[in-house]
Short mmCIF file of N, CA and C in Angstrom, two decimals:
data_model
loop_
_atom_site.label_atom_id
_atom_site.label_comp_id
_atom_site.label_asym_id
_atom_site.label_seq_id
_atom_site.Cartn_x
_atom_site.Cartn_y
_atom_site.Cartn_z
N MET A 745 154.67 229.80 -41.36
CA MET A 745 154.82 231.12 -40.80
C MET A 745 156.18 231.69 -41.15
N ASN A 746 156.34 232.92 -40.83
CA ASN A 746 157.58 233.64 -41.06
C ASN A 746 158.67 233.11 -40.13
N PRO A 747 159.80 232.63 -40.66
CA PRO A 747 160.86 232.07 -39.80
C PRO A 747 161.43 233.10 -38.82
N THR A 748 161.50 234.35 -39.23
CA THR A 748 162.00 235.39 -38.32
C THR A 748 161.05 235.55 -37.15
N PHE A 749 159.76 235.59 -37.44
CA PHE A 749 158.77 235.68 -36.37
C PHE A 749 158.88 234.48 -35.44
N ASP A 750 159.02 233.28 -36.00
CA ASP A 750 159.14 232.06 -35.19
C ASP A 750 160.31 232.17 -34.22
N GLN A 751 161.47 232.62 -34.70
CA GLN A 751 162.65 232.76 -33.84
C GLN A 751 162.43 233.82 -32.77
N GLU A 752 161.83 234.95 -33.17
CA GLU A 752 161.59 236.02 -32.20
C GLU A 752 160.57 235.59 -31.15
N PHE A 753 159.54 234.85 -31.57
CA PHE A 753 158.54 234.39 -30.61
C PHE A 753 159.13 233.35 -29.67
N GLU A 754 159.95 232.45 -30.20
CA GLU A 754 160.63 231.47 -29.35
C GLU A 754 161.51 232.16 -28.32
N ALA A 755 162.17 233.24 -28.72
CA ALA A 755 163.00 234.00 -27.79
C ALA A 755 162.13 234.64 -26.70
N LEU A 756 160.96 235.11 -27.08
CA LEU A 756 160.03 235.68 -26.11
C LEU A 756 159.60 234.64 -25.07
N VAL A 757 159.23 233.45 -25.54
CA VAL A 757 158.80 232.39 -24.63
C VAL A 757 159.97 231.95 -23.74
N GLU A 758 161.16 231.88 -24.31
CA GLU A 758 162.33 231.50 -23.53
C GLU A 758 162.60 232.53 -22.42
N LYS A 759 162.51 233.80 -22.74
CA LYS A 759 162.71 234.85 -21.74
C LYS A 759 161.62 234.80 -20.68
N TYR A 760 160.38 234.56 -21.10
CA TYR A 760 159.27 234.44 -20.16
C TYR A 760 159.53 233.29 -19.18
N ALA A 761 159.96 232.15 -19.70
CA ALA A 761 160.27 231.00 -18.85
C ALA A 761 161.36 231.35 -17.85
N GLU A 762 162.37 232.07 -18.32
CA GLU A 762 163.47 232.47 -17.44
C GLU A 762 163.00 233.42 -16.34
N LEU A 763 162.20 234.41 -16.70
CA LEU A 763 161.70 235.36 -15.71
C LEU A 763 160.72 234.71 -14.75
N LEU A 764 159.94 233.76 -15.25
CA LEU A 764 158.94 233.09 -14.43
C LEU A 764 159.55 232.10 -13.46
N THR A 765 160.54 231.33 -13.94
CA THR A 765 161.06 230.21 -13.15
C THR A 765 162.54 230.31 -12.79
N GLY A 766 163.25 231.21 -13.45
CA GLY A 766 164.69 231.29 -13.25
C GLY A 766 165.47 230.33 -14.13
N LYS A 767 164.77 229.62 -15.00
CA LYS A 767 165.41 228.64 -15.88
C LYS A 767 164.93 228.86 -17.31
N SER A 768 165.83 228.64 -18.27
CA SER A 768 165.44 228.81 -19.67
C SER A 768 165.85 227.62 -20.53
N SER A 769 166.00 226.47 -19.92
CA SER A 769 166.34 225.26 -20.68
C SER A 769 165.19 224.91 -21.62
N SER A 770 165.47 224.11 -22.61
CA SER A 770 164.41 223.73 -23.56
C SER A 770 163.30 222.95 -22.85
N ILE A 771 163.66 222.17 -21.84
CA ILE A 771 162.65 221.43 -21.08
C ILE A 771 161.74 222.39 -20.32
N MET A 772 162.34 223.41 -19.68
CA MET A 772 161.54 224.37 -18.94
C MET A 772 160.68 225.21 -19.88
N VAL A 773 161.21 225.57 -21.03
CA VAL A 773 160.43 226.33 -22.01
C VAL A 773 159.21 225.50 -22.44
N ASP A 774 159.41 224.20 -22.65
CA ASP A 774 158.29 223.32 -23.02
C ASP A 774 157.26 223.25 -21.89
N LYS A 775 157.73 223.14 -20.66
CA LYS A 775 156.81 223.08 -19.51
C LYS A 775 156.03 224.38 -19.38
N VAL A 776 156.70 225.51 -19.51
CA VAL A 776 156.03 226.81 -19.39
C VAL A 776 155.04 227.00 -20.53
N THR A 777 155.39 226.54 -21.72
CA THR A 777 154.46 226.63 -22.86
C THR A 777 153.20 225.84 -22.57
N LYS A 778 153.34 224.61 -22.09
CA LYS A 778 152.16 223.79 -21.76
C LYS A 778 151.36 224.43 -20.63
N TRP A 779 152.07 224.94 -19.61
CA TRP A 779 151.41 225.60 -18.48
C TRP A 779 150.60 226.80 -18.97
N ALA A 780 151.21 227.63 -19.83
CA ALA A 780 150.54 228.84 -20.31
C ALA A 780 149.33 228.50 -21.17
N ILE A 781 149.46 227.52 -22.05
CA ILE A 781 148.34 227.15 -22.91
C ILE A 781 147.21 226.56 -22.07
N TYR A 782 147.54 225.65 -21.15
CA TYR A 782 146.49 225.07 -20.31
C TYR A 782 145.82 226.15 -19.46
N ASN A 783 146.63 227.05 -18.91
CA ASN A 783 146.10 228.13 -18.08
C ASN A 783 145.13 229.00 -18.89
N HIS A 784 145.49 229.30 -20.12
CA HIS A 784 144.61 230.10 -20.98
C HIS A 784 143.32 229.34 -21.30
N ILE A 785 143.44 228.08 -21.65
CA ILE A 785 142.24 227.28 -21.96
C ILE A 785 141.35 227.18 -20.73
N HIS A 786 141.96 226.95 -19.57
CA HIS A 786 141.18 226.82 -18.33
C HIS A 786 140.41 228.11 -18.02
N LYS A 787 141.04 229.26 -18.28
CA LYS A 787 140.38 230.53 -18.00
C LYS A 787 139.33 230.89 -19.05
N SER A 788 139.58 230.53 -20.31
CA SER A 788 138.65 230.93 -21.38
C SER A 788 137.56 229.89 -21.64
N MET A 789 137.83 228.62 -21.36
CA MET A 789 136.85 227.55 -21.57
C MET A 789 136.94 226.53 -20.44
N PRO A 790 136.53 226.92 -19.23
CA PRO A 790 136.69 226.01 -18.09
C PRO A 790 135.93 224.69 -18.25
N ALA A 791 134.82 224.70 -18.96
CA ALA A 791 134.09 223.45 -19.15
C ALA A 791 134.92 222.45 -19.97
N LEU A 792 135.69 222.96 -20.92
CA LEU A 792 136.54 222.07 -21.72
C LEU A 792 137.60 221.41 -20.86
N THR A 793 138.26 222.18 -20.00
CA THR A 793 139.29 221.57 -19.16
C THR A 793 138.68 220.64 -18.12
N ALA A 794 137.48 220.96 -17.65
CA ALA A 794 136.80 220.07 -16.70
C ALA A 794 136.48 218.74 -17.37
N HIS A 795 135.95 218.79 -18.58
CA HIS A 795 135.63 217.56 -19.32
C HIS A 795 136.91 216.78 -19.61
N TRP A 796 137.94 217.47 -20.06
CA TRP A 796 139.21 216.81 -20.37
C TRP A 796 139.79 216.16 -19.12
N GLY A 797 139.72 216.87 -17.99
CA GLY A 797 140.24 216.33 -16.74
C GLY A 797 139.51 215.08 -16.29
N GLN A 798 138.18 215.03 -16.53
CA GLN A 798 137.41 213.84 -16.18
C GLN A 798 137.74 212.68 -17.11
N SER A 799 137.98 213.00 -18.37
CA SER A 799 138.29 211.96 -19.36
C SER A 799 139.73 211.46 -19.25
N HIS A 800 140.61 212.29 -18.72
CA HIS A 800 142.04 211.96 -18.65
C HIS A 800 142.58 212.27 -17.25
N PRO A 801 142.19 211.48 -16.25
CA PRO A 801 142.60 211.79 -14.87
C PRO A 801 144.12 211.76 -14.65
N GLU A 802 144.83 210.87 -15.33
CA GLU A 802 146.29 210.82 -15.18
C GLU A 802 146.92 212.09 -15.74
N ALA A 803 146.44 212.54 -16.88
CA ALA A 803 146.96 213.77 -17.47
C ALA A 803 146.63 214.97 -16.59
N LYS A 804 145.45 214.96 -15.98
CA LYS A 804 145.08 216.05 -15.08
C LYS A 804 146.04 216.11 -13.90
N ARG A 805 146.43 214.95 -13.38
CA ARG A 805 147.41 214.92 -12.29
C ARG A 805 148.75 215.50 -12.75
N GLU A 806 149.14 215.17 -13.98
CA GLU A 806 150.38 215.71 -14.53
C GLU A 806 150.31 217.23 -14.64
N VAL A 807 149.16 217.75 -15.05
CA VAL A 807 148.98 219.20 -15.14
C VAL A 807 149.10 219.81 -13.75
N ARG A 808 148.49 219.19 -12.77
CA ARG A 808 148.56 219.70 -11.40
C ARG A 808 150.01 219.74 -10.93
N LEU A 809 150.78 218.68 -11.20
CA LEU A 809 152.20 218.66 -10.83
C LEU A 809 152.97 219.75 -11.56
N LEU A 810 152.64 219.96 -12.82
CA LEU A 810 153.28 221.01 -13.60
C LEU A 810 152.99 222.38 -12.99
N PHE A 811 151.73 222.64 -12.64
CA PHE A 811 151.36 223.91 -12.02
C PHE A 811 152.11 224.10 -10.70
N GLU A 812 152.20 223.05 -9.90
CA GLU A 812 152.90 223.15 -8.62
C GLU A 812 154.39 223.41 -8.81
N GLU A 813 155.00 222.74 -9.79
CA GLU A 813 156.42 222.95 -10.06
C GLU A 813 156.68 224.39 -10.49
N ILE A 814 155.89 224.90 -11.40
CA ILE A 814 156.09 226.26 -11.88
C ILE A 814 155.81 227.26 -10.77
N ARG A 815 154.78 227.02 -9.97
CA ARG A 815 154.49 227.90 -8.83
C ARG A 815 155.67 227.94 -7.87
N ASP A 816 156.22 226.78 -7.53
CA ASP A 816 157.34 226.71 -6.59
C ASP A 816 158.59 227.40 -7.16
N LEU A 817 158.87 227.16 -8.44
CA LEU A 817 160.02 227.81 -9.07
C LEU A 817 159.82 229.32 -9.13
N ASN A 818 158.59 229.76 -9.41
CA ASN A 818 158.30 231.19 -9.47
C ASN A 818 158.47 231.83 -8.09
N GLN A 819 158.00 231.16 -7.05
CA GLN A 819 158.15 231.71 -5.70
C GLN A 819 159.63 231.82 -5.33
N ALA A 820 160.41 230.83 -5.70
CA ALA A 820 161.85 230.88 -5.42
C ALA A 820 162.51 231.99 -6.24
N GLN A 821 162.10 232.15 -7.47
CA GLN A 821 162.63 233.20 -8.33
C GLN A 821 162.28 234.58 -7.77
N ARG A 822 161.06 234.74 -7.32
CA ARG A 822 160.63 236.03 -6.75
C ARG A 822 161.40 236.33 -5.46
N ALA A 823 161.61 235.31 -4.64
CA ALA A 823 162.38 235.51 -3.41
C ALA A 823 163.81 235.90 -3.73
N HIS A 824 164.38 235.24 -4.72
CA HIS A 824 165.75 235.56 -5.14
C HIS A 824 165.82 236.97 -5.70
N SER A 825 164.83 237.36 -6.48
CA SER A 825 164.79 238.70 -7.06
C SER A 825 164.67 239.77 -5.99
N GLN A 826 163.90 239.49 -4.95
CA GLN A 826 163.73 240.46 -3.87
C GLN A 826 165.02 240.64 -3.08
N THR A 827 165.74 239.57 -2.87
CA THR A 827 166.97 239.67 -2.10
C THR A 827 168.10 240.28 -2.91
N SER A 828 168.08 240.07 -4.25
CA SER A 828 169.14 240.61 -5.08
C SER A 828 168.78 241.96 -5.68
N GLY A 829 167.51 242.38 -5.52
CA GLY A 829 167.08 243.67 -6.04
C GLY A 829 166.72 243.63 -7.52
N ALA A 830 166.72 242.46 -8.13
CA ALA A 830 166.37 242.34 -9.55
C ALA A 830 164.86 242.42 -9.70
N THR A 831 164.42 242.73 -10.91
CA THR A 831 162.99 242.78 -11.20
C THR A 831 162.68 241.91 -12.40
N GLY A 832 161.40 241.73 -12.65
CA GLY A 832 161.00 241.00 -13.84
C GLY A 832 160.31 239.69 -13.57
N ALA A 833 160.26 239.24 -12.32
CA ALA A 833 159.58 237.99 -12.04
C ALA A 833 158.09 238.19 -12.25
N VAL A 834 157.46 237.23 -12.86
CA VAL A 834 156.05 237.31 -13.18
C VAL A 834 155.26 236.57 -12.12
N LYS A 835 154.18 237.15 -11.65
CA LYS A 835 153.33 236.49 -10.68
C LYS A 835 152.54 235.37 -11.37
N GLU A 836 152.57 234.20 -10.80
CA GLU A 836 151.87 233.05 -11.37
C GLU A 836 150.57 232.85 -10.64
N ASP A 837 149.48 232.78 -11.39
CA ASP A 837 148.15 232.54 -10.80
C ASP A 837 147.92 231.05 -10.68
N ASP A 838 147.35 230.62 -9.57
CA ASP A 838 146.92 229.22 -9.45
C ASP A 838 145.67 229.03 -10.27
N GLN A 839 145.46 227.84 -10.72
CA GLN A 839 144.24 227.59 -11.51
C GLN A 839 143.05 227.50 -10.65
#
């Protein structure tokens, strides 16, 4: 792919992670990327995630923990944004 596009897209995901969770570390960007991809797959092909979850129960638990972590960080970020008057926090849907 185009290296400029790759850098610009990485910056987009990093900003999304920051707005969603209040953190933009490489670890958080990786977590948000996995969360977003799983969330999209779950919404577009729920049978696939159901089958995968049955085949990989430990991984399914890890996904659940990831969703809970991002939800909690997002709620804290939204609360902080409301008290400071900042905007940009993204609402996170539960699966």
